[in-house]
Coordinates of C-alpha atoms in Angstrom, one line a residue:
Chain A
M210 CA 258.2 199.7 -7.6
I211 CA 257.6 202.7 -5.3
R212 CA 257.6 205.8 -7.5
V213 CA 259.5 208.6 -5.7
G214 CA 259.7 212.3 -6.5
I215 CA 262.3 214.7 -5.2
C216 CA 261.3 218.3 -4.5
G217 CA 264.4 220.6 -4.4
Y218 CA 267.7 219.6 -5.9
G219 CA 270.4 220.9 -3.6
N220 CA 272.9 218.8 -1.6
L221 CA 270.2 216.8 0.1
G222 CA 268.2 216.3 -3.1
R223 CA 271.3 214.9 -4.7
G224 CA 271.8 212.6 -1.6
V225 CA 268.3 211.2 -2.1
E226 CA 268.9 210.8 -5.8
L227 CA 272.0 208.6 -5.1
A228 CA 270.4 206.7 -2.2
L229 CA 267.6 205.6 -4.5
T230 CA 270.1 203.9 -6.8
Q231 CA 270.8 201.5 -3.9
C232 CA 267.2 200.5 -3.5
E233 CA 265.7 197.9 -5.9
D234 CA 262.2 198.4 -4.8
M235 CA 262.1 202.2 -5.5
K236 CA 262.6 204.4 -8.6
L237 CA 263.0 208.1 -9.0
T238 CA 260.4 209.4 -11.5
H239 CA 260.4 213.2 -11.0
I240 CA 262.6 216.0 -9.7
F241 CA 260.8 219.3 -9.0
T242 CA 262.8 222.5 -9.0
R243 CA 262.3 226.2 -8.7
R244 CA 265.2 226.7 -11.1
S245 CA 264.8 226.3 -14.9
P246 CA 264.2 222.6 -15.4
E247 CA 266.2 222.5 -18.6
K248 CA 269.3 223.9 -16.8
L249 CA 269.3 221.2 -14.1
K250 CA 272.0 218.6 -14.6
I251 CA 270.8 215.5 -12.8
K252 CA 272.4 212.0 -12.5
A253 CA 269.3 209.9 -12.7
E254 CA 268.1 208.4 -16.0
N255 CA 264.4 208.1 -16.9
C256 CA 263.5 210.9 -14.5
D257 CA 261.6 214.0 -15.6
V258 CA 262.7 217.4 -14.3
I259 CA 259.6 219.6 -13.8
S260 CA 259.0 223.1 -12.6
Y261 CA 257.9 223.3 -9.0
E262 CA 254.8 225.4 -10.2
K263 CA 253.4 222.4 -11.9
I264 CA 253.9 219.9 -9.1
T265 CA 250.2 219.3 -8.4
D266 CA 249.7 218.0 -11.9
F267 CA 251.8 215.0 -10.9
K268 CA 250.0 214.0 -7.7
N269 CA 248.8 210.7 -9.1
E270 CA 252.1 209.7 -10.6
I271 CA 254.2 209.7 -7.4
D272 CA 253.8 207.4 -4.4
V273 CA 256.1 209.4 -2.1
L274 CA 257.5 212.9 -2.5
I275 CA 260.7 213.6 -0.6
N276 CA 260.8 217.3 0.2
C277 CA 264.5 218.4 0.2
G278 CA 264.1 222.1 1.1
G279 CA 265.7 224.0 4.0
S280 CA 264.2 224.1 7.4
S281 CA 264.3 227.8 8.0
N282 CA 262.2 229.2 5.1
D283 CA 261.2 226.4 2.8
L284 CA 259.8 223.3 4.6
P285 CA 257.5 225.1 7.1
Q286 CA 255.7 226.5 4.0
T287 CA 255.9 223.8 1.5
T288 CA 255.5 220.5 3.4
P289 CA 252.0 221.5 4.7
V290 CA 250.9 222.5 1.2
L291 CA 252.3 219.5 -0.5
S292 CA 250.9 217.1 2.1
E293 CA 247.4 217.6 0.9
N294 CA 248.2 216.1 -2.5
F295 CA 251.2 213.9 -1.8
N296 CA 252.6 211.5 0.7
V297 CA 255.6 213.6 1.8
V298 CA 258.8 212.9 3.7
D299 CA 260.8 215.9 5.0
S300 CA 263.9 216.5 7.2
F301 CA 262.5 219.5 9.2
D302 CA 265.2 220.0 11.9
N303 CA 264.2 223.1 13.8
H304 CA 263.6 221.3 17.1
K305 CA 261.6 224.1 18.8
E306 CA 259.2 224.3 15.9
I307 CA 258.6 220.6 15.2
L308 CA 255.3 220.4 17.1
T309 CA 253.8 223.3 15.2
H310 CA 255.1 221.9 11.9
F311 CA 253.6 218.5 12.9
K312 CA 250.2 220.0 13.5
N313 CA 250.2 222.0 10.2
V314 CA 251.2 218.9 8.2
D315 CA 248.8 216.6 10.0
F316 CA 245.9 219.0 9.2
S317 CA 246.5 219.1 5.5
A318 CA 247.5 215.4 5.1
R319 CA 244.2 214.4 6.8
K320 CA 242.3 216.9 4.6
G321 CA 243.8 215.3 1.5
G322 CA 243.6 211.7 2.7
R323 CA 247.4 211.4 2.6
L324 CA 250.3 210.4 5.0
S325 CA 253.4 212.5 5.7
L326 CA 256.5 211.8 7.8
I327 CA 258.4 214.8 9.1
S328 CA 261.8 215.4 10.7
A329 CA 263.6 212.4 9.3
G330 CA 267.4 212.3 9.1
W331 CA 269.8 211.6 12.0
D332 CA 269.1 214.5 14.4
P333 CA 266.2 214.7 14.4
G334 CA 265.8 211.2 13.2
L335 CA 268.0 208.3 14.2
F336 CA 269.3 210.2 17.2
S337 CA 265.8 210.8 18.3
L338 CA 264.9 207.2 17.9
S339 CA 267.9 206.2 20.1
R340 CA 266.8 208.6 22.8
L341 CA 263.3 207.2 22.7
Y342 CA 264.4 203.5 22.9
M343 CA 267.0 204.3 25.6
N344 CA 264.4 206.1 27.8
A345 CA 261.8 203.4 27.2
V346 CA 264.2 200.8 28.5
L347 CA 265.9 202.8 31.3
P348 CA 263.4 205.2 32.6
V349 CA 265.8 206.4 35.4
G350 CA 268.9 208.0 34.0
R351 CA 270.5 210.9 32.0
D352 CA 270.8 211.6 28.3
Y353 CA 273.7 213.2 26.6
T354 CA 274.2 214.2 23.0
F355 CA 277.6 215.1 21.5
W356 CA 278.1 216.2 17.9
G357 CA 281.1 216.2 15.7
R358 CA 283.5 216.4 14.3
G359 CA 281.3 218.0 11.7
V360 CA 280.4 221.0 9.7
S361 CA 277.6 223.1 11.1
Q362 CA 275.8 224.9 8.2
G363 CA 274.1 227.3 10.6
H364 CA 277.4 228.3 12.3
S365 CA 279.2 228.5 8.9
N366 CA 276.5 230.8 7.6
A367 CA 276.8 233.0 10.6
L368 CA 280.5 233.4 10.0
R369 CA 279.9 234.3 6.3
K370 CA 277.6 237.1 7.3
I371 CA 280.3 238.9 9.2
D372 CA 281.6 242.0 7.4
G373 CA 284.9 241.4 5.8
V374 CA 284.5 237.6 5.6
A375 CA 284.8 236.2 2.1
D376 CA 284.1 232.5 3.0
A377 CA 284.1 230.4 6.1
V378 CA 283.4 226.9 7.5
E379 CA 282.8 226.0 11.1
Y380 CA 283.5 222.6 12.7
T381 CA 281.8 221.5 15.9
N382 CA 284.0 219.2 17.9
P383 CA 283.2 217.1 20.9
V384 CA 285.3 217.5 24.1
F385 CA 286.7 214.0 24.3
S386 CA 287.4 214.1 28.1
A387 CA 283.7 214.9 28.7
L388 CA 282.6 212.3 26.2
G389 CA 284.8 209.7 27.9
M390 CA 283.2 210.4 31.3
V391 CA 279.8 209.8 29.9
Q392 CA 280.8 206.7 28.0
H393 CA 282.1 205.3 31.2
G394 CA 278.8 205.9 33.0
E395 CA 279.9 208.7 35.3
M396 CA 276.7 210.9 34.7
P397 CA 278.6 214.2 34.9
D398 CA 276.9 217.6 34.9
L399 CA 278.1 219.3 31.8
T400 CA 277.7 222.8 30.4
D401 CA 277.5 223.5 26.6
K402 CA 281.1 224.7 26.8
E403 CA 282.2 221.5 28.5
K404 CA 280.7 219.4 25.8
H405 CA 281.8 221.1 22.5
T406 CA 284.4 223.4 21.0
R407 CA 284.0 225.5 17.8
E408 CA 286.7 225.6 15.2
C409 CA 286.4 228.2 12.4
F410 CA 288.2 228.4 9.1
V411 CA 287.8 232.0 7.8
A412 CA 289.0 233.5 4.5
L413 CA 289.0 237.3 4.6
K414 CA 288.1 239.9 1.9
D415 CA 291.0 242.2 0.8
G416 CA 291.8 244.7 3.5
A417 CA 289.7 243.2 6.2
D418 CA 290.9 243.6 9.8
K419 CA 291.9 240.2 11.2
E420 CA 292.0 241.2 14.8
K421 CA 288.6 242.9 14.7
I422 CA 287.0 240.0 13.0
E423 CA 288.4 237.4 15.4
K424 CA 287.0 239.5 18.3
E425 CA 283.6 239.7 16.5
I426 CA 283.4 236.0 16.0
K427 CA 284.4 235.2 19.6
S428 CA 281.7 237.5 21.0
H429 CA 279.0 236.4 18.5
K430 CA 276.0 234.7 20.3
Y431 CA 276.7 231.4 18.4
F432 CA 280.3 231.3 19.7
K433 CA 280.7 233.3 22.9
D434 CA 279.7 230.4 25.2
Y435 CA 282.3 228.0 23.7
D436 CA 286.0 227.7 23.4
T437 CA 286.3 229.0 19.8
T438 CA 289.4 228.8 17.6
V439 CA 289.6 231.0 14.5
N440 CA 292.0 230.0 11.7
F441 CA 292.5 232.5 8.9
V442 CA 293.1 230.7 5.6
S443 CA 292.9 231.6 1.9
K444 CA 289.7 231.1 -0.1
E445 CA 291.6 228.5 -2.1
E446 CA 292.3 226.5 1.0
I447 CA 288.7 226.5 2.0
L448 CA 287.8 225.2 -1.5
A449 CA 290.5 222.6 -1.4
N450 CA 290.1 221.3 2.2
H451 CA 286.8 222.3 3.6
T452 CA 284.0 221.6 1.1
A453 CA 283.3 218.0 2.3
M454 CA 280.5 217.8 4.8
P455 CA 281.4 215.2 7.4
H456 CA 279.4 215.0 10.6
G457 CA 278.3 212.6 13.3
G458 CA 278.0 212.3 17.0
W459 CA 276.9 210.3 20.0
V460 CA 273.7 209.8 21.9
I461 CA 274.4 208.2 25.2
R462 CA 272.2 207.3 28.2
N463 CA 273.6 206.5 31.6
G464 CA 270.9 204.8 33.6
N465 CA 270.3 202.6 36.7
T466 CA 268.0 199.7 37.1
A467 CA 266.2 199.5 40.5
D468 CA 268.9 197.1 41.9
G469 CA 271.4 200.0 41.6
S470 CA 273.3 198.5 38.6
N471 CA 274.6 201.1 36.2
H472 CA 274.1 200.7 32.4
T473 CA 275.3 202.7 29.5
M474 CA 273.7 202.7 26.1
E475 CA 275.3 204.5 23.2
F476 CA 274.5 205.2 19.6
R477 CA 277.2 206.7 17.4
L478 CA 277.4 207.9 13.8
S479 CA 280.5 208.9 11.9
L480 CA 279.5 210.2 8.5
E481 CA 281.8 211.2 5.6
S482 CA 278.9 213.1 3.9
N483 CA 276.1 214.4 6.0
P484 CA 273.7 215.1 3.0
Q485 CA 274.4 211.7 1.4
F486 CA 273.6 209.9 4.7
T487 CA 270.6 212.0 5.5
G488 CA 269.3 211.3 2.0
S489 CA 269.6 207.6 2.7
V490 CA 267.5 208.0 5.9
L491 CA 264.8 209.9 4.0
V492 CA 264.6 207.1 1.4
A493 CA 264.1 204.4 4.0
C494 CA 261.4 206.6 5.5
A495 CA 259.7 207.0 2.1
R496 CA 259.4 203.2 2.0
G497 CA 257.9 203.2 5.4
V498 CA 255.4 205.9 4.5
H499 CA 254.4 204.1 1.3
R500 CA 253.7 200.9 3.3
L501 CA 251.8 202.5 6.1
F502 CA 249.7 204.5 3.6
K503 CA 248.7 201.2 2.0
E504 CA 247.7 200.1 5.4
N505 CA 245.4 203.1 5.6
K506 CA 247.4 205.2 7.9
R507 CA 246.7 208.9 7.3
G508 CA 247.9 212.3 8.7
C509 CA 251.3 213.2 10.0
I510 CA 253.8 210.8 11.6
T511 CA 257.4 210.7 12.6
L512 CA 260.0 207.8 12.8
F513 CA 258.5 207.1 16.3
D514 CA 255.4 205.8 14.6
V515 CA 256.9 203.5 12.0
P516 CA 257.3 199.8 12.9
P517 CA 261.0 199.3 12.1
A518 CA 260.2 196.3 9.8
M519 CA 258.4 198.7 7.5
L520 CA 261.7 200.5 6.7
M521 CA 263.1 197.3 5.0
P522 CA 262.1 196.1 1.5
T523 CA 262.2 192.4 2.6
D524 CA 259.3 190.5 4.1
S525 CA 259.0 189.7 7.8
E526 CA 260.3 186.1 7.7
E527 CA 263.5 187.2 6.0
I528 CA 263.9 190.1 8.4
I529 CA 263.6 187.7 11.4
H530 CA 266.0 185.3 9.8
K531 CA 268.6 188.0 8.9
F532 CA 268.4 190.5 11.8
L533 CA 266.8 189.0 14.9
Chain B
M223 CA 247.4 200.6 35.1
I224 CA 248.7 197.7 33.0
R225 CA 248.4 194.5 35.1
V226 CA 251.5 192.4 34.6
G227 CA 252.3 188.8 35.5
I228 CA 255.7 187.2 35.8
C229 CA 256.0 183.5 34.9
G230 CA 259.2 182.1 36.4
Y231 CA 261.1 183.7 39.2
G232 CA 264.8 183.3 38.5
N233 CA 267.4 186.0 37.7
L234 CA 265.3 187.3 34.8
G235 CA 262.0 187.2 36.7
R236 CA 263.6 189.2 39.5
G237 CA 264.9 191.7 36.9
V238 CA 261.4 192.2 35.6
E239 CA 260.0 192.5 39.1
L240 CA 262.4 195.4 39.8
A241 CA 262.0 197.0 36.4
L242 CA 258.3 197.3 37.1
T243 CA 259.0 199.4 40.2
Q244 CA 260.3 202.1 37.8
C245 CA 257.1 202.3 35.7
E246 CA 254.2 204.3 37.0
D247 CA 251.8 202.9 34.4
M248 CA 252.3 199.3 35.3
K249 CA 251.8 197.0 38.3
L250 CA 252.9 193.5 39.1
T251 CA 249.9 191.5 40.1
H252 CA 250.9 187.9 40.0
I253 CA 254.1 185.8 40.0
F254 CA 253.7 182.2 38.8
T255 CA 256.2 179.5 39.8
R256 CA 256.8 175.8 39.5
R257 CA 258.3 175.9 43.1
S258 CA 256.1 175.9 46.2
P259 CA 254.5 179.4 46.1
E260 CA 254.7 179.7 49.9
K261 CA 258.5 179.3 49.8
L262 CA 259.1 182.0 47.3
K263 CA 260.6 185.2 48.8
I264 CA 259.6 188.0 46.5
K265 CA 260.2 191.7 46.8
A266 CA 257.0 193.1 45.3
E267 CA 254.1 194.1 47.6
N268 CA 250.5 193.4 46.8
C269 CA 251.5 190.6 44.4
D270 CA 250.1 187.1 44.6
V271 CA 252.4 184.1 44.2
I272 CA 250.6 181.3 42.4
S273 CA 251.5 177.8 41.3
Y274 CA 252.2 177.5 37.6
E275 CA 249.6 174.7 37.3
K276 CA 246.8 177.2 38.1
I277 CA 248.0 179.9 35.7
T278 CA 245.0 179.6 33.3
D279 CA 242.6 180.6 36.0
F280 CA 244.1 184.0 36.0
K281 CA 243.8 184.7 32.3
N282 CA 241.3 187.6 32.7
E283 CA 243.3 189.2 35.5
I284 CA 246.5 189.9 33.7
D285 CA 247.0 192.3 30.7
V286 CA 250.5 191.0 29.8
L287 CA 252.4 188.0 31.1
I288 CA 256.2 188.1 30.9
N289 CA 257.5 184.6 30.5
C290 CA 260.9 184.4 32.2
G291 CA 261.9 180.8 31.5
G292 CA 265.0 179.6 29.8
S293 CA 265.4 179.3 26.0
S294 CA 266.6 175.7 25.8
N295 CA 263.8 173.8 27.5
D296 CA 261.2 176.1 28.9
L297 CA 260.2 178.9 26.4
P298 CA 259.7 176.7 23.3
Q299 CA 257.1 174.7 25.3
T300 CA 255.4 177.3 27.5
T301 CA 255.2 180.4 25.3
P302 CA 253.1 178.7 22.6
V303 CA 250.8 177.2 25.3
L304 CA 250.4 180.5 27.3
S305 CA 249.9 182.6 24.2
E306 CA 246.5 181.1 23.7
N307 CA 245.2 182.6 26.9
F308 CA 247.5 185.5 27.6
N309 CA 249.3 188.4 25.9
V310 CA 252.9 187.1 26.4
V311 CA 256.4 188.6 26.2
D312 CA 259.4 186.3 26.2
S313 CA 263.1 186.5 25.6
F314 CA 263.6 183.4 23.5
D315 CA 267.3 183.7 22.3
N316 CA 268.1 180.6 20.3
H317 CA 268.7 182.5 17.0
K318 CA 268.4 179.4 14.8
E319 CA 265.0 178.4 16.2
I320 CA 263.4 181.8 16.4
L321 CA 261.3 181.4 13.2
T322 CA 259.9 178.0 14.4
H323 CA 259.1 179.5 17.8
F324 CA 257.5 182.5 16.0
K325 CA 255.2 180.3 14.0
N326 CA 254.2 178.2 17.0
V327 CA 253.4 181.3 19.1
D328 CA 251.6 183.0 16.2
F329 CA 249.3 180.0 15.7
S330 CA 248.2 179.8 19.3
A331 CA 247.9 183.5 19.8
R332 CA 245.6 183.8 16.8
K333 CA 243.6 180.8 18.0
G334 CA 243.0 182.5 21.3
G335 CA 242.7 186.1 19.9
R336 CA 245.8 187.3 21.8
L337 CA 249.0 189.1 21.0
S338 CA 252.5 187.9 21.9
L339 CA 256.0 189.4 21.4
I340 CA 259.0 187.0 21.3
S341 CA 262.7 187.3 21.5
A342 CA 262.9 190.6 23.4
G343 CA 266.0 191.6 25.3
W344 CA 269.2 193.0 23.9
D345 CA 270.5 190.2 21.6
P346 CA 268.0 189.3 20.3
G347 CA 266.3 192.6 20.9
L348 CA 267.9 196.0 20.9
F349 CA 270.9 194.6 18.9
S350 CA 268.5 193.2 16.3
L351 CA 266.7 196.5 16.1
S352 CA 270.1 198.3 15.5
R353 CA 271.0 195.9 12.7
L354 CA 267.6 196.4 11.1
Y355 CA 267.7 200.2 11.2
M356 CA 271.4 200.3 10.1
N357 CA 270.6 198.0 7.1
A358 CA 267.5 199.9 6.2
V359 CA 269.5 203.2 6.0
L360 CA 272.7 201.8 4.5
P361 CA 271.8 198.9 2.2
V362 CA 275.4 198.6 1.0
G363 CA 277.8 197.7 3.8
R364 CA 278.9 195.1 6.4
D365 CA 277.6 194.3 9.9
Y366 CA 279.7 193.4 12.8
T367 CA 278.7 192.3 16.4
F368 CA 281.2 192.2 19.3
W369 CA 280.2 190.9 22.7
G370 CA 281.7 191.5 26.1
R371 CA 283.2 191.9 28.4
G372 CA 280.5 189.6 29.8
V373 CA 279.5 186.4 31.4
S374 CA 278.2 183.8 28.9
Q375 CA 275.8 181.4 30.7
G376 CA 276.1 178.8 28.0
H377 CA 279.9 178.7 28.1
S378 CA 279.9 178.7 31.9
N379 CA 277.5 175.8 32.0
A380 CA 279.7 173.9 29.6
L381 CA 282.7 174.4 31.9
R382 CA 280.7 173.2 34.9
K383 CA 279.8 169.9 33.1
I384 CA 283.5 169.0 32.8
D385 CA 284.5 166.2 35.1
G386 CA 286.5 167.5 38.1
V387 CA 285.1 171.1 37.8
A388 CA 283.3 172.3 41.0
D389 CA 282.3 175.7 39.7
A390 CA 283.2 177.9 36.8
V391 CA 282.5 181.2 35.0
E392 CA 283.4 182.2 31.5
Y393 CA 283.9 185.8 30.2
T394 CA 283.6 186.6 26.5
N395 CA 286.0 189.5 25.7
P396 CA 286.1 191.5 22.4
V397 CA 289.5 191.8 20.7
F398 CA 289.9 195.5 20.9
S399 CA 292.3 195.8 17.9
A400 CA 289.6 194.2 15.7
L401 CA 286.9 196.3 17.2
G402 CA 288.9 199.5 16.6
M403 CA 289.3 198.7 12.9
V404 CA 285.6 198.2 12.6
Q405 CA 284.9 201.4 14.5
H406 CA 287.1 203.3 12.1
G407 CA 285.3 202.0 9.1
E408 CA 287.9 199.7 7.7
M409 CA 285.5 196.8 6.9
P410 CA 288.0 194.0 7.8
D411 CA 287.4 190.3 7.2
L412 CA 287.4 188.8 10.7
T413 CA 287.2 185.2 11.9
D414 CA 285.5 184.3 15.2
K415 CA 288.9 184.0 16.8
E416 CA 289.9 187.4 15.6
K417 CA 286.8 189.0 17.2
H418 CA 286.6 187.4 20.7
T419 CA 288.7 185.7 23.3
R420 CA 287.4 183.4 26.1
E421 CA 288.5 183.8 29.7
C422 CA 287.6 181.0 32.1
F423 CA 287.7 181.0 35.9
V424 CA 287.6 177.5 37.1
A425 CA 287.4 176.0 40.7
L426 CA 288.4 172.3 40.8
K427 CA 287.0 169.5 42.9
D428 CA 289.5 167.9 45.3
G429 CA 292.0 165.8 43.6
A430 CA 291.1 166.9 40.0
D431 CA 293.9 167.0 37.4
K432 CA 294.6 170.7 36.4
E433 CA 296.6 169.9 33.3
K434 CA 294.1 167.4 32.0
I435 CA 291.1 169.8 32.6
E436 CA 292.9 172.7 31.0
K437 CA 293.5 170.6 27.9
E438 CA 289.9 169.4 27.9
I439 CA 288.6 173.0 28.0
K440 CA 290.9 174.2 25.3
S441 CA 289.8 171.4 23.0
H442 CA 286.1 171.7 23.8
K443 CA 283.9 172.7 20.8
Y444 CA 282.9 175.9 22.5
F445 CA 286.5 177.0 23.1
K446 CA 288.8 175.4 20.5
D447 CA 288.3 178.1 17.9
Y448 CA 289.3 180.9 20.3
D449 CA 292.2 182.1 22.3
T450 CA 291.1 180.7 25.6
T451 CA 292.7 181.5 29.0
V452 CA 292.0 179.2 31.9
N453 CA 292.5 180.6 35.4
F454 CA 292.2 178.1 38.3
V455 CA 290.8 179.8 41.4
S456 CA 289.1 178.7 44.6
K457 CA 285.3 178.2 45.0
E458 CA 285.4 181.2 47.4
E459 CA 287.0 183.4 44.8
I460 CA 284.3 182.6 42.3
L461 CA 281.6 183.4 44.9
A462 CA 283.4 186.6 45.9
N463 CA 284.3 188.0 42.5
H464 CA 282.5 186.3 39.7
T465 CA 278.8 186.2 40.6
A466 CA 277.8 189.5 39.0
M467 CA 276.5 189.2 35.5
P468 CA 277.9 192.0 33.5
H469 CA 277.6 192.0 29.8
G470 CA 277.4 194.2 26.7
G471 CA 278.7 194.6 23.3
W472 CA 278.7 196.5 20.0
V473 CA 276.7 196.4 16.8
I474 CA 278.5 198.2 14.1
R475 CA 277.7 198.7 10.4
N476 CA 280.3 200.1 8.0
G477 CA 278.5 201.2 4.8
N478 CA 278.9 203.3 1.7
T479 CA 276.4 205.7 0.1
A480 CA 276.5 205.7 -3.7
D481 CA 278.8 208.7 -3.9
G482 CA 281.5 206.5 -2.3
S483 CA 281.4 208.1 1.1
N484 CA 282.0 205.8 4.1
H485 CA 279.7 205.9 7.1
T486 CA 279.9 204.0 10.4
M487 CA 276.9 203.4 12.6
E488 CA 277.5 201.9 16.1
F489 CA 275.2 200.8 19.0
R490 CA 276.9 199.9 22.2
L491 CA 275.7 198.5 25.5
S492 CA 277.7 198.3 28.7
L493 CA 275.6 196.5 31.4
E494 CA 276.5 195.9 35.0
S495 CA 273.7 193.3 35.3
N496 CA 272.5 191.4 32.3
P497 CA 269.3 190.1 33.8
Q498 CA 268.3 193.4 35.3
F499 CA 268.7 195.2 32.0
T500 CA 267.0 192.4 30.0
G501 CA 264.1 192.6 32.5
S502 CA 263.8 196.3 31.7
V503 CA 263.6 195.6 28.0
L504 CA 260.9 193.0 28.6
V505 CA 258.9 195.5 30.6
A506 CA 259.0 198.2 27.9
C507 CA 257.9 195.5 25.4
A508 CA 255.0 194.5 27.7
R509 CA 253.7 198.1 27.4
G510 CA 254.0 198.0 23.7
V511 CA 252.1 194.6 23.5
H512 CA 249.3 196.0 25.7
R513 CA 248.9 199.1 23.5
L514 CA 249.0 197.1 20.2
F515 CA 246.5 194.6 21.6
K516 CA 244.1 197.5 22.4
E517 CA 244.5 198.5 18.7
N518 CA 243.4 195.0 17.8
K519 CA 246.7 193.6 16.7
R520 CA 246.7 189.8 17.1
G521 CA 249.2 186.9 16.7
C522 CA 253.0 186.9 17.2
I523 CA 255.2 189.9 16.7
T524 CA 258.8 191.0 17.5
L525 CA 260.3 194.4 18.4
F526 CA 260.5 194.9 14.6
D527 CA 256.7 195.3 14.5
V528 CA 256.3 197.8 17.4
P529 CA 256.2 201.5 16.6
P530 CA 258.8 202.9 18.9
A531 CA 256.4 205.4 20.5
M532 CA 254.3 202.5 21.8
L533 CA 257.2 201.5 24.2
M534 CA 256.8 204.8 26.1
P535 CA 254.1 205.6 28.6
T536 CA 253.8 209.2 27.5
D537 CA 251.6 210.5 24.7
S538 CA 252.8 211.4 21.3
E539 CA 253.0 215.2 21.7
E540 CA 255.2 214.8 24.8
I541 CA 257.4 212.3 23.0
I542 CA 257.9 214.7 20.1
H543 CA 258.7 217.5 22.5
K544 CA 261.1 215.4 24.6
F545 CA 262.9 213.2 22.1
L546 CA 262.6 214.4 18.5

């Protein structure tokens, strides 16, 4: 049994906790939290809840630690530190900073003789893998990514920071006419605005000025380059209808082989719960990290470095039989 | 530069030849044929055409040999033999025999200290990879594969063997209503007949009995379990409209995370030329084999064993930057 620890018990941590219940070869042994451990209500049985401050004491009791913090402030600090003492998997998703994060984690993982995998999930993660395979097979072509319909946490947070807003949720939607062109291999030029629309559900504080806030949203740097719809609703409606976290999207490559033939490759996800699905990806990656560590791989890696078979619990003959 | 040889110059061999022109890190150095080498008209420049009988003489001049024979009679014999002296990539696609083929190739590759990759292409190949990744991430769920619209060589050959048939082409079509249910996560039970239809274009020999032949087709073991349409056309029409070899399909997994959320993962290919696209996959695999061989990997592998990054010519920092 692979002994797994979870660091951080928010939506993603809970997704990892549940994903582990579907894996017979792994068990959740510890959850680390910055909150008071005795106050944390967890679902797992036979799992200790420990204060984050004491985490290093457990370095020999955990095979892989899944770091479930946020990408803006938490993971850039904690994954490099934890990587010296643990094999760590994280979901760092700030695309522009990934290379820096990679180097920081690689340095400390090598120092401690450990193996970490960063930026797992679906984008970055499975979408990145799709882009890589598609480009390896069709070197001449164009890539497109469409997201949605899904809740963007970053955009929702931006709405909540606006003066007069009590609560808000933003959905990113694909423009289906553009998506259709790409799916049919037309290789169009598309601006951001032509690919996505932004749909906001906003609950106001008492006395807030609707018109002013709608203007402020539509001129905000996150929204001004898109067709943005603002729907004013009650706080109760947001709680009732907009707390699920669906997401998904499409990675598509239109390419040509040298005879001139056109080919379209497409990978699509439609997810009822983003954190539950992302948690499932992190768990599969934890298995891969454990197996590569046993084969003496050290440092920092990404999904690009994991032989796909290592993500499965079964042996190679069964994998050939079932999937090839 | 990776020196690549092609063994067998049919549709697939020509696909590999053209795919190599899109890769700056690889060059085609030799084509081996069972036909008279001097009669072969090839497109590549600076490439020697050699009789298959002499292939072993070139074992030190080629980094990877792409074996482009057929799966029924050629590859099961030749890949094991060639694997002792070459790093070989093949597209063996007889799903039921893959494990036997794997063991035969593994034995001779280890004997000769070489590395071979079998069953590359799209199914088996990219579709297999999709099934593996999807199952690793969502262990609880159901897989579906739909093919089409595409030409099935096996079914076309079966038609051509029927007495009175001069030429014929079979298209496999997905049943879009069933596909739609799966794409929307409904996890239906589907029989073969409910997933695909078979569409035949048949040119008759002079004096052949239409009605009898249509009956024979519809009761043939390849067709009797499907809704099969038979269109009688002229030989000229087959040559004019049915010599392209489009294909494609969908791999879809409907799965649930342990919170009950439903998720759908989908990989789709739409290919104007099956052999050209398959050739491109084999070439990417040849790169992966060359790199894994340099890292001292020996024996037989499949795409499941190749870290995705090894399929790309670029280094790991650039891959992270471009694709993650």
